[in-house]
Amino acid sequence: MSLSAIQARLISACKSADRNPADVTLIAVSKVQPLDRVRAVLAEGQKVFGENYVQEAQGKWPDLRAEFGPLDVHMIGPLQSNKAKLAMDLFDAIHTLDRPSLAKKLANLAQQRGQCPKLFIQINTGAEPQKAGVLPDDADAFIATASGLDLPVVGLMCIPPEGEDSTPHFNALATLAARNGLTGLSMGMSSDFEAAIAAGATHIRVGSAIFGARDYS
Ligand SMILES: *Cc1c(COP(=O)(O)O)cnc(C)c1O
């Protein structure tokens, strides 16, 4: 696969769903990818990227921004509170607001700085014990808490359980967002982004299908 192949699939999925491709942001997930692959995708004109690790992003994006101009870099991995300040400096959006203590931390920092990245609240739609995210039953209350802290919450994010049909999880996330007046839906990865678009995704997070497999060795 390649960037252009994924863009073509995005457009075709939007057509099937009777949606405007301009309403779906493709986040190219560049975590762990060699710099030459990231540069190649930048050279093709991609402007929106996703990273999972604050440290890795810090070593990469200040230089790439200086070289390639304004870019949108999104934090899509779990965020430790002690990295919150650094994350706010680095990222244009954070998709993984998942607990009250982090909401308070971000709200304090936002007040000091007078600005805050756009935020998505991660929902653990499968209620998996090992996975981050607010449990579906706690979601309405948590969204209200975050809004009460004046945080710029723009939507919800989920990572469906592996090996399960993603669509029921995407639909559940869309229902939860609509019920709370949120329009952003960060959902869909390499293996299921077309289903996510059909379910209303506004942000899809696609890594390996653009860059190739990640080599963690
Ligand atoms: C790594 C990652 C992705 C991209 O996964 P691919 O299967 O490579 O597309 C998307 N979302 C999150 C939260 C990730 O951690």
CSV table of N, CA, C and O in Angstrom, one decimal, residues 34-125:
chain,number,residue,atom,x,y,z
A,34,PRO,N,10.9,4.2,10.2
A,34,PRO,CA,12.2,4.9,9.9
A,34,PRO,C,11.9,6.2,9.3
A,34,PRO,O,10.9,6.4,8.5
A,35,LEU,N,12.8,7.1,9.5
A,35,LEU,CA,12.7,8.5,9.1
A,35,LEU,C,12.5,8.7,7.6
A,35,LEU,O,11.8,9.5,7.1
A,36,ASP,N,13.2,7.8,6.8
A,36,ASP,CA,13.1,7.9,5.4
A,36,ASP,C,11.7,7.6,4.9
A,36,ASP,O,11.2,8.3,3.9
A,37,ARG,N,11.0,6.7,5.5
A,37,ARG,CA,9.6,6.5,5.1
A,37,ARG,C,8.7,7.7,5.5
A,37,ARG,O,7.8,8.0,4.7
A,38,VAL,N,9.0,8.3,6.6
A,38,VAL,CA,8.2,9.4,7.0
A,38,VAL,C,8.4,10.6,6.1
A,38,VAL,O,7.5,11.3,5.6
A,39,ARG,N,9.7,10.8,5.7
A,39,ARG,CA,10.0,11.9,4.8
A,39,ARG,C,9.4,11.6,3.4
A,39,ARG,O,8.9,12.6,2.8
A,40,ALA,N,9.3,10.4,3.0
A,40,ALA,CA,8.7,10.1,1.7
A,40,ALA,C,7.2,10.5,1.7
A,40,ALA,O,6.7,11.1,0.7
A,41,VAL,N,6.6,10.2,2.8
A,41,VAL,CA,5.1,10.5,2.9
A,41,VAL,C,4.9,12.0,3.0
A,41,VAL,O,4.0,12.6,2.5
A,42,LEU,N,5.8,12.7,3.7
A,42,LEU,CA,5.8,14.2,3.8
A,42,LEU,C,6.0,14.7,2.4
A,42,LEU,O,5.3,15.7,2.0
A,43,ALA,N,6.9,14.2,1.6
A,43,ALA,CA,7.2,14.7,0.3
A,43,ALA,C,6.0,14.5,-0.6
A,43,ALA,O,5.8,15.2,-1.6
A,44,GLU,N,5.2,13.5,-0.3
A,44,GLU,CA,3.9,13.3,-1.1
A,44,GLU,C,2.8,14.3,-0.7
A,44,GLU,O,1.8,14.2,-1.3
A,45,GLY,N,3.1,15.1,0.3
A,45,GLY,CA,2.2,16.1,0.7
A,45,GLY,C,1.3,15.9,1.9
A,45,GLY,O,0.5,16.7,2.2
A,46,GLN,N,1.5,14.8,2.5
A,46,GLN,CA,0.7,14.5,3.8
A,46,GLN,C,1.1,15.5,4.9
A,46,GLN,O,2.3,15.8,5.1
A,47,LYS,N,0.1,16.0,5.5
A,47,LYS,CA,0.3,17.1,6.6
A,47,LYS,C,-0.1,16.6,8.0
A,47,LYS,O,0.1,17.4,8.9
A,48,VAL,N,-0.8,15.5,8.1
A,48,VAL,CA,-1.3,15.2,9.4
A,48,VAL,C,-0.8,13.8,9.8
A,48,VAL,O,-0.9,12.8,9.1
A,49,PHE,N,-0.1,13.8,11.0
A,49,PHE,CA,0.5,12.5,11.4
A,49,PHE,C,0.1,12.2,12.9
A,49,PHE,O,-0.3,13.0,13.6
A,50,GLY,N,0.3,10.9,13.2
A,50,GLY,CA,0.0,10.4,14.5
A,50,GLY,C,1.2,9.8,15.1
A,50,GLY,O,1.9,9.1,14.5
A,51,GLU,N,1.4,10.0,16.4
A,51,GLU,CA,2.5,9.4,17.2
A,51,GLU,C,2.0,8.8,18.5
A,51,GLU,O,1.0,9.3,19.0
A,52,ASN,N,2.7,7.8,19.0
A,52,ASN,CA,2.2,7.2,20.2
A,52,ASN,C,3.1,7.5,21.4
A,52,ASN,O,2.7,7.3,22.6
A,53,TYR,N,4.3,7.9,21.2
A,53,TYR,CA,5.3,8.1,22.3
A,53,TYR,C,5.8,9.6,22.2
A,53,TYR,O,6.3,10.0,21.2
A,54,VAL,N,5.6,10.3,23.4
A,54,VAL,CA,6.0,11.7,23.5
A,54,VAL,C,7.5,11.8,23.1
A,54,VAL,O,7.9,12.7,22.3
A,55,GLN,N,8.3,11.0,23.7
A,55,GLN,CA,9.8,11.1,23.5
A,55,GLN,C,10.2,10.9,22.0
A,55,GLN,O,10.9,11.7,21.5
A,56,GLU,N,9.6,9.9,21.4
A,56,GLU,CA,9.9,9.7,20.0
A,56,GLU,C,9.4,10.9,19.1
A,56,GLU,O,10.1,11.3,18.2
A,57,ALA,N,8.3,11.4,19.4
A,57,ALA,CA,7.7,12.5,18.7
A,57,ALA,C,8.6,13.8,18.9
A,57,ALA,O,8.9,14.5,17.9
A,58,GLN,N,9.1,13.9,20.1
A,58,GLN,CA,10.0,15.1,20.4
A,58,GLN,C,11.3,15.0,19.6
A,58,GLN,O,11.8,16.1,19.2
A,59,GLY,N,11.8,13.8,19.3
A,59,GLY,CA,13.0,13.6,18.6
A,59,GLY,C,12.8,13.8,17.1
A,59,GLY,O,13.8,13.8,16.3
A,60,LYS,N,11.6,13.9,16.6
A,60,LYS,CA,11.4,13.8,15.2
A,60,LYS,C,10.7,15.1,14.7
A,60,LYS,O,11.1,15.7,13.7
A,61,TRP,N,9.6,15.6,15.3
A,61,TRP,CA,8.7,16.6,14.7
A,61,TRP,C,9.2,18.0,14.7
A,61,TRP,O,8.9,18.8,13.8
A,62,PRO,N,9.9,18.4,15.8
A,62,PRO,CA,10.4,19.8,15.7
A,62,PRO,C,11.3,20.0,14.4
A,62,PRO,O,11.1,21.0,13.7
A,63,ASP,N,12.2,19.1,14.1
A,63,ASP,CA,13.0,19.2,12.9
A,63,ASP,C,12.2,19.1,11.6
A,63,ASP,O,12.4,19.9,10.7
A,64,LEU,N,11.3,18.2,11.6
A,64,LEU,CA,10.5,18.0,10.4
A,64,LEU,C,9.6,19.2,10.1
A,64,LEU,O,9.3,19.6,9.0
A,65,ARG,N,9.1,19.8,11.2
A,65,ARG,CA,8.2,21.0,11.0
A,65,ARG,C,9.1,22.1,10.5
A,65,ARG,O,8.6,22.9,9.6
A,66,ALA,N,10.3,22.3,11.0
A,66,ALA,CA,11.2,23.3,10.5
A,66,ALA,C,11.5,23.1,9.0
A,66,ALA,O,11.5,24.1,8.3
A,67,GLU,N,11.5,21.9,8.6
A,67,GLU,CA,11.9,21.6,7.2
A,67,GLU,C,10.7,21.6,6.3
A,67,GLU,O,10.8,22.2,5.2
A,68,PHE,N,9.5,21.1,6.8
A,68,PHE,CA,8.4,20.9,5.8
A,68,PHE,C,7.3,21.9,6.1
A,68,PHE,O,6.3,21.9,5.4
A,69,GLY,N,7.4,22.8,7.1
A,69,GLY,CA,6.4,23.8,7.3
A,69,GLY,C,5.3,23.3,8.2
A,69,GLY,O,5.5,22.2,8.8
A,70,PRO,N,4.2,24.0,8.3
A,70,PRO,CA,3.2,23.7,9.3
A,70,PRO,C,2.6,22.3,9.1
A,70,PRO,O,2.2,21.9,8.0
A,71,LEU,N,2.6,21.5,10.1
A,71,LEU,CA,2.0,20.1,10.1
A,71,LEU,C,1.2,20.0,11.3
A,71,LEU,O,1.3,20.6,12.3
A,72,ASP,N,0.3,19.0,11.2
A,72,ASP,CA,-0.6,18.7,12.4
A,72,ASP,C,-0.1,17.3,12.9
A,72,ASP,O,-0.2,16.3,12.2
A,73,VAL,N,0.4,17.3,14.2
A,73,VAL,CA,0.8,16.1,14.7
A,73,VAL,C,-0.1,15.7,15.9
A,73,VAL,O,-0.3,16.6,16.8
A,74,HIS,N,-0.6,14.5,15.9
A,74,HIS,CA,-1.6,14.1,16.9
A,74,HIS,C,-1.0,13.0,17.8
A,74,HIS,O,-0.4,12.1,17.3
A,75,MET,N,-1.3,13.2,19.1
A,75,MET,CA,-0.9,12.2,20.1
A,75,MET,C,-2.0,11.1,20.1
A,75,MET,O,-3.1,11.5,20.5
A,76,ILE,N,-1.7,9.9,19.8
A,76,ILE,CA,-2.7,8.8,19.8
A,76,ILE,C,-2.4,7.7,20.8
A,76,ILE,O,-3.2,6.7,20.9
A,77,GLY,N,-1.3,7.8,21.5
A,77,GLY,CA,-0.9,6.8,22.5
A,77,GLY,C,-1.3,7.2,23.9
A,77,GLY,O,-1.6,8.4,24.1
A,78,PRO,N,-1.2,6.3,24.8
A,78,PRO,CA,-1.5,6.6,26.2
A,78,PRO,C,-0.6,7.7,26.7
A,78,PRO,O,0.6,7.8,26.4
A,79,LEU,N,-1.1,8.7,27.5
A,79,LEU,CA,-0.4,9.8,27.9
A,79,LEU,C,-0.2,9.8,29.4
A,79,LEU,O,-1.2,9.8,30.2
A,80,GLN,N,1.1,9.7,29.9
A,80,GLN,CA,1.4,9.8,31.3
A,80,GLN,C,1.3,11.3,31.8
A,80,GLN,O,1.7,12.2,31.0
A,81,SER,N,0.8,11.5,33.0
A,81,SER,CA,0.6,12.8,33.4
A,81,SER,C,1.9,13.6,33.5
A,81,SER,O,1.9,14.8,33.2
A,82,ASN,N,3.0,13.0,33.8
A,82,ASN,CA,4.3,13.7,33.9
A,82,ASN,C,4.8,14.1,32.5
A,82,ASN,O,5.8,14.9,32.4
A,83,LYS,N,4.1,13.6,31.4
A,83,LYS,CA,4.5,14.1,30.1
A,83,LYS,C,3.5,15.0,29.5
A,83,LYS,O,3.6,15.4,28.3
A,84,ALA,N,2.5,15.4,30.3
A,84,ALA,CA,1.4,16.2,29.7
A,84,ALA,C,1.9,17.6,29.2
A,84,ALA,O,1.5,18.0,28.1
A,85,LYS,N,2.8,18.2,29.9
A,85,LYS,CA,3.3,19.5,29.5
A,85,LYS,C,4.0,19.4,28.2
A,85,LYS,O,3.7,20.2,27.3
A,86,LEU,N,4.9,18.5,28.1
A,86,LEU,CA,5.6,18.3,26.9
A,86,LEU,C,4.7,18.0,25.7
A,86,LEU,O,4.9,18.5,24.6
A,87,ALA,N,3.7,17.1,26.0
A,87,ALA,CA,2.7,16.8,25.0
A,87,ALA,C,2.0,18.0,24.5
A,87,ALA,O,1.7,18.1,23.3
A,88,MET,N,1.6,18.9,25.4
A,88,MET,CA,0.9,20.1,25.0
A,88,MET,C,1.8,21.0,24.1
A,88,MET,O,1.2,21.7,23.2
A,89,ASP,N,3.1,21.0,24.3
A,89,ASP,CA,4.0,21.8,23.5
A,89,ASP,C,4.1,21.2,22.1
A,89,ASP,O,4.3,21.9,21.1
A,90,LEU,N,4.0,19.8,22.0
A,90,LEU,CA,4.4,19.2,20.8
A,90,LEU,C,3.2,18.9,19.9
A,90,LEU,O,3.3,18.9,18.6
A,91,PHE,N,2.0,18.7,20.5
A,91,PHE,CA,0.9,18.1,19.6
A,91,PHE,C,-0.2,19.1,19.4
A,91,PHE,O,-0.5,19.9,20.2
A,92,ASP,N,-0.8,19.0,18.2
A,92,ASP,CA,-2.0,19.8,17.9
A,92,ASP,C,-3.3,19.2,18.4
A,92,ASP,O,-4.3,19.9,18.5
A,93,ALA,N,-3.2,17.9,18.7
A,93,ALA,CA,-4.4,17.2,19.2
A,93,ALA,C,-3.9,16.0,20.1
A,93,ALA,O,-2.9,15.4,19.8
A,94,ILE,N,-4.7,15.7,21.1
A,94,ILE,CA,-4.5,14.5,21.9
A,94,ILE,C,-5.7,13.7,21.9
A,94,ILE,O,-6.8,14.2,22.2
A,95,HIS,N,-5.6,12.4,21.5
A,95,HIS,CA,-6.7,11.6,21.3
A,95,HIS,C,-7.0,10.7,22.5
A,95,HIS,O,-7.9,9.9,22.5
A,96,THR,N,-6.2,10.8,23.6
A,96,THR,CA,-6.2,9.8,24.6
A,96,THR,C,-6.4,10.4,26.0
A,96,THR,O,-5.9,9.9,27.0
A,97,LEU,N,-7.3,11.3,26.1
A,97,LEU,CA,-7.8,11.8,27.4
A,97,LEU,C,-8.6,10.7,28.0
A,97,LEU,O,-9.7,10.3,27.4
A,98,ASP,N,-8.2,10.1,29.1
A,98,ASP,CA,-8.9,8.8,29.5
A,98,ASP,C,-9.1,8.7,31.1
A,98,ASP,O,-9.5,7.7,31.6
A,99,ARG,N,-8.8,9.8,31.8
A,99,ARG,CA,-9.0,9.7,33.2
A,99,ARG,C,-9.1,11.1,33.9
A,99,ARG,O,-8.5,12.1,33.3
A,100,PRO,N,-9.8,11.2,35.0
A,100,PRO,CA,-10.0,12.5,35.6
A,100,PRO,C,-8.7,13.2,36.0
A,100,PRO,O,-8.6,14.4,35.8
A,101,SER,N,-7.7,12.5,36.5
A,101,SER,CA,-6.5,13.1,36.9
A,101,SER,C,-5.8,13.8,35.7
A,101,SER,O,-5.2,14.9,35.9
A,102,LEU,N,-5.8,13.1,34.6
A,102,LEU,CA,-5.2,13.8,33.4
A,102,LEU,C,-6.0,15.0,32.9
A,102,LEU,O,-5.5,16.0,32.5
A,103,ALA,N,-7.3,14.9,33.0
A,103,ALA,CA,-8.2,16.0,32.7
A,103,ALA,C,-7.8,17.2,33.5
A,103,ALA,O,-7.7,18.4,33.0
A,104,LYS,N,-7.6,17.0,34.8
A,104,LYS,CA,-7.3,18.1,35.7
A,104,LYS,C,-5.9,18.7,35.4
A,104,LYS,O,-5.7,19.9,35.4
A,105,LYS,N,-5.0,17.8,35.1
A,105,LYS,CA,-3.6,18.2,34.8
A,105,LYS,C,-3.7,19.1,33.5
A,105,LYS,O,-3.1,20.2,33.4
A,106,LEU,N,-4.3,18.6,32.5
A,106,LEU,CA,-4.4,19.3,31.2
A,106,LEU,C,-5.1,20.7,31.4
A,106,LEU,O,-4.7,21.7,30.9
A,107,ALA,N,-6.1,20.7,32.3
A,107,ALA,CA,-6.9,21.9,32.5
A,107,ALA,C,-6.0,23.0,33.2
A,107,ALA,O,-6.0,24.2,32.8
A,108,ASN,N,-5.2,22.5,34.2
A,108,ASN,CA,-4.3,23.4,34.9
A,108,ASN,C,-3.3,24.0,33.9
A,108,ASN,O,-3.0,25.2,33.9
A,109,LEU,N,-2.7,23.1,33.1
A,109,LEU,CA,-1.7,23.6,32.1
A,109,LEU,C,-2.3,24.5,31.1
A,109,LEU,O,-1.7,25.5,30.7
A,110,ALA,N,-3.5,24.2,30.7
A,110,ALA,CA,-4.2,25.0,29.7
A,110,ALA,C,-4.4,26.4,30.2
A,110,ALA,O,-4.2,27.4,29.4
A,111,GLN,N,-4.7,26.5,31.5
A,111,GLN,CA,-4.9,27.8,32.1
A,111,GLN,C,-3.6,28.6,32.1
A,111,GLN,O,-3.6,29.8,31.8
A,112,GLN,N,-2.5,28.0,32.5
A,112,GLN,CA,-1.2,28.6,32.5
A,112,GLN,C,-0.8,29.1,31.1
A,112,GLN,O,-0.2,30.2,31.0
A,113,ARG,N,-1.1,28.3,30.1
A,113,ARG,CA,-0.5,28.5,28.8
A,113,ARG,C,-1.5,29.4,28.0
A,113,ARG,O,-1.1,29.9,27.0
A,114,GLY,N,-2.8,29.4,28.4
A,114,GLY,CA,-3.8,30.1,27.6
A,114,GLY,C,-4.1,29.4,26.3
A,114,GLY,O,-4.8,30.0,25.4
A,115,GLN,N,-3.7,28.1,26.2
A,115,GLN,CA,-4.1,27.4,25.0
A,115,GLN,C,-4.0,25.9,25.3
A,115,GLN,O,-3.3,25.5,26.2
A,116,CYS,N,-4.7,25.1,24.5
A,116,CYS,CA,-4.7,23.6,24.7
A,116,CYS,C,-4.9,22.9,23.4
A,116,CYS,O,-5.7,23.4,22.5
A,117,PRO,N,-4.2,21.8,23.1
A,117,PRO,CA,-4.5,21.1,21.9
A,117,PRO,C,-6.0,20.6,21.9
A,117,PRO,O,-6.6,20.5,23.0
A,118,LYS,N,-6.5,20.3,20.7
A,118,LYS,CA,-7.8,19.7,20.7
A,118,LYS,C,-7.8,18.4,21.4
A,118,LYS,O,-6.8,17.6,21.2
A,119,LEU,N,-8.9,18.0,22.0
A,119,LEU,CA,-8.9,16.8,22.8
A,119,LEU,C,-10.0,15.8,22.3
A,119,LEU,O,-11.1,16.2,22.1
A,120,PHE,N,-9.6,14.5,22.3
A,120,PHE,CA,-10.6,13.5,22.1
A,120,PHE,C,-10.5,12.6,23.4
A,120,PHE,O,-9.5,12.4,24.0
A,121,ILE,N,-11.7,12.2,23.8
A,121,ILE,CA,-11.7,11.3,25.0
A,121,ILE,C,-11.7,9.8,24.5
A,121,ILE,O,-12.6,9.5,23.6
A,122,GLN,N,-10.8,9.1,25.0
A,122,GLN,CA,-10.7,7.7,24.6
A,122,GLN,C,-11.7,6.8,25.4
A,122,GLN,O,-11.8,6.9,26.6
A,123,ILE,N,-12.6,6.1,24.7
A,123,ILE,CA,-13.6,5.2,25.3
A,123,ILE,C,-13.2,3.8,25.1
A,123,ILE,O,-12.9,3.3,24.0
A,124,ASN,N,-13.2,3.0,26.1
A,124,ASN,CA,-12.9,1.6,26.1
A,124,ASN,C,-14.1,0.8,25.8
A,124,ASN,O,-14.8,0.2,26.6
A,125,THR,N,-14.5,0.9,24.5
A,125,THR,CA,-15.8,0.4,24.1
A,125,THR,C,-16.0,-1.1,24.3
A,125,THR,O,-17.1,-1.6,24.5
